[in-house]
Amino acid sequence: MVDSRSYAFEGDRPTIDDAARVSRDATLVGDVEIDADASVWPGVVLRGDIGPVRIGRETHVGDNATIHASRLGDEVMVGHGAVLNETTVEERALVGFNATINSDVTVGSESIVAAGTVVPDEYAIPPESFVRGVPAEITPLEKTGIDATEILDEFSSGAYTDLADRHEELFE
């Protein structure tokens, strides 16, 4: 990765695992850690100033997403244009395109937040939930007929890591 958009903040500098893929067109600020086989796509902003940003192993953050003072577990997928502020997303969860997740929210493991959803402050989304709407409504996945495992495997699988590897110039 070219470090032209990687900035220290009050002594903290982003750290990136050698096996991660971070676009040279992403902006990383302060206390940011990116684990192995994760991908951070063009236009993404990871800002670890008032709190750390942690991007877990095999987690993928789509184009133009903004992640501020948030923690993403392993095998998480964040869609294009999503905004997460002071949020925890547990392992194998999916956050859809242009979703907005406000402060002090936890997204439980293996949950799906639908595209365009707005999650208000201080929500605790249980594991294996489907979340949609403005404001967000939570439904247990078992009541939706959605096969979360199939969706999560499709989007957080090694196939997405392989896609990042195929974009050689984007991630040099």
Coordinates of C-alpha atoms in Angstrom, one line a residue:
M1 CA 0.0 0.0 0.0
V2 CA 1.2 3.5 -0.7
D3 CA 1.1 5.4 2.6
S4 CA 0.1 8.8 1.1
R5 CA -3.3 8.6 2.8
S6 CA -2.2 7.0 6.1
Y7 CA -2.0 9.5 9.0
A8 CA -0.9 9.5 12.6
F9 CA -3.1 11.0 15.2
E10 CA -1.7 11.9 18.7
G11 CA 1.1 9.3 18.3
D12 CA -1.1 6.5 16.9
R13 CA -0.4 5.3 13.4
P14 CA -2.4 2.7 11.4
T15 CA -1.0 -0.8 11.3
I16 CA -1.8 -3.2 8.4
D17 CA -1.0 -6.9 8.3
D18 CA 1.2 -7.8 5.4
A19 CA -1.6 -10.2 4.1
A20 CA -4.3 -7.4 4.1
R21 CA -5.2 -5.5 1.0
V22 CA -5.8 -1.7 1.5
S23 CA -6.5 0.5 -1.5
R24 CA -4.1 3.4 -2.0
D25 CA -7.3 5.5 -2.3
A26 CA -8.5 4.7 1.2
T27 CA -7.8 7.1 4.1
L28 CA -6.6 5.7 7.5
V29 CA -6.2 7.9 10.5
G30 CA -4.8 7.2 13.9
D31 CA -5.4 4.0 15.9
V32 CA -6.4 1.7 13.1
E33 CA -5.5 -2.0 12.8
I34 CA -6.3 -4.2 9.8
D35 CA -5.9 -8.0 10.2
A36 CA -4.8 -10.6 7.6
D37 CA -6.8 -11.2 4.5
A38 CA -9.0 -8.2 5.1
S39 CA -9.7 -5.8 2.2
V40 CA -10.3 -2.0 2.4
W41 CA -11.6 -0.6 -1.0
P42 CA -11.3 2.8 -2.6
G43 CA -12.8 5.8 -0.9
V44 CA -13.0 4.1 2.5
V45 CA -12.3 6.2 5.6
L46 CA -11.1 4.5 8.7
R47 CA -10.8 7.1 11.5
G48 CA -9.4 6.0 14.8
D49 CA -9.2 9.2 16.8
I50 CA -11.7 9.2 19.7
G51 CA -11.5 5.4 19.7
P52 CA -9.7 2.6 17.8
V53 CA -10.8 1.1 14.5
R54 CA -10.3 -2.7 14.3
I55 CA -10.8 -4.6 11.1
G56 CA -10.8 -8.3 11.7
R57 CA -9.4 -11.2 9.7
E58 CA -11.1 -11.7 6.3
T59 CA -13.3 -8.7 6.8
H60 CA -14.1 -6.6 3.8
V61 CA -15.0 -2.9 3.8
G62 CA -16.6 -1.8 0.5
D63 CA -16.0 1.3 -1.5
N64 CA -16.7 4.7 0.2
A65 CA -17.7 3.3 3.6
T66 CA -16.8 5.4 6.6
I67 CA -15.8 3.5 9.8
H68 CA -15.2 5.8 12.8
A69 CA -14.1 4.5 16.2
S70 CA -15.6 1.0 15.5
R71 CA -14.6 -2.6 15.8
L72 CA -15.4 -5.2 13.1
G73 CA -14.9 -8.8 14.0
D74 CA -13.6 -11.6 11.7
E75 CA -15.4 -12.3 8.4
V76 CA -17.5 -9.2 8.4
M77 CA -18.8 -7.7 5.2
V78 CA -19.5 -3.9 5.1
G79 CA -21.2 -2.8 1.9
H80 CA -20.4 0.2 -0.2
G81 CA -21.3 3.6 1.3
A82 CA -22.1 2.3 4.8
V83 CA -21.4 4.6 7.8
L84 CA -20.5 3.1 11.2
N85 CA -19.9 5.4 14.1
E86 CA -18.7 4.0 17.5
T87 CA -20.1 0.5 16.5
T88 CA -19.2 -3.1 17.2
V89 CA -19.9 -5.6 14.5
E90 CA -19.4 -9.2 15.7
E91 CA -18.0 -12.0 13.5
R92 CA -19.7 -13.1 10.3
A93 CA -22.2 -10.2 10.2
L94 CA -23.1 -8.3 7.0
V95 CA -23.9 -4.6 6.8
G96 CA -25.6 -3.6 3.6
F97 CA -24.9 -0.8 1.1
N98 CA -25.6 2.7 2.5
A99 CA -26.6 1.4 5.9
T100 CA -26.1 3.9 8.8
I101 CA -25.2 2.5 12.2
N102 CA -25.1 5.2 14.9
S103 CA -23.2 5.4 18.2
D104 CA -23.0 2.7 20.8
V105 CA -24.6 -0.1 18.6
T106 CA -23.6 -3.7 18.7
V107 CA -24.5 -5.9 15.7
G108 CA -24.6 -9.5 16.8
S109 CA -22.7 -12.3 15.1
E110 CA -24.2 -13.7 11.9
S111 CA -26.7 -10.9 11.6
I112 CA -27.7 -9.0 8.4
V113 CA -28.3 -5.3 8.3
A114 CA -30.2 -4.6 5.1
A115 CA -29.1 -1.9 2.6
G116 CA -30.3 1.6 3.5
T117 CA -31.1 0.7 7.1
V118 CA -30.7 3.3 9.8
V119 CA -29.9 1.9 13.2
P120 CA -30.4 4.5 16.0
D121 CA -28.0 5.0 19.0
E122 CA -27.6 2.4 21.6
Y123 CA -29.2 -0.6 19.8
A124 CA -28.1 -4.1 20.8
I125 CA -28.9 -6.3 17.8
P126 CA -28.9 -10.0 19.0
P127 CA -26.9 -12.6 17.0
E128 CA -28.6 -14.1 14.0
S129 CA -30.9 -11.2 13.4
F130 CA -32.3 -9.5 10.3
V131 CA -32.4 -5.7 10.6
R132 CA -34.1 -3.4 8.1
G133 CA -35.9 0.0 7.9
V134 CA -35.7 3.6 9.0
P135 CA -35.6 3.4 11.9
A136 CA -34.3 -0.2 12.1
E137 CA -36.6 -3.1 13.0
I138 CA -35.1 -6.3 14.3
T139 CA -36.4 -9.8 13.3
P140 CA -34.8 -13.1 14.3
L141 CA -33.4 -14.6 11.1
E142 CA -35.2 -17.9 11.8
K143 CA -38.5 -16.0 11.2
T144 CA -37.5 -14.6 7.9
G145 CA -36.7 -17.6 5.7
I146 CA -33.4 -16.0 4.8
D147 CA -30.5 -18.4 4.6
A148 CA -27.9 -16.3 6.4
T149 CA -25.2 -18.9 6.1
E150 CA -25.4 -18.9 2.4
I151 CA -25.4 -15.1 2.1
L152 CA -22.5 -14.7 4.6
D153 CA -20.5 -17.5 2.9
E154 CA -21.0 -15.7 -0.5
F155 CA -19.9 -12.3 0.7
S156 CA -17.3 -13.0 3.4
S157 CA -15.7 -16.0 1.8
G158 CA -12.2 -16.3 0.4
A159 CA -13.7 -15.4 -3.0
Y160 CA -13.8 -11.7 -1.9
T161 CA -10.2 -12.0 -0.7
D162 CA -9.3 -13.5 -4.1
L163 CA -11.0 -10.6 -5.8
A164 CA -8.8 -8.1 -3.9
D165 CA -5.8 -10.1 -4.9
R166 CA -6.8 -9.8 -8.6
H167 CA -6.9 -6.0 -8.4
E168 CA -3.1 -5.7 -8.3
E169 CA -2.8 -2.1 -9.2
L170 CA -5.6 -0.9 -6.9
F171 CA -3.8 -2.3 -3.8
E172 CA -0.1 -1.7 -4.6

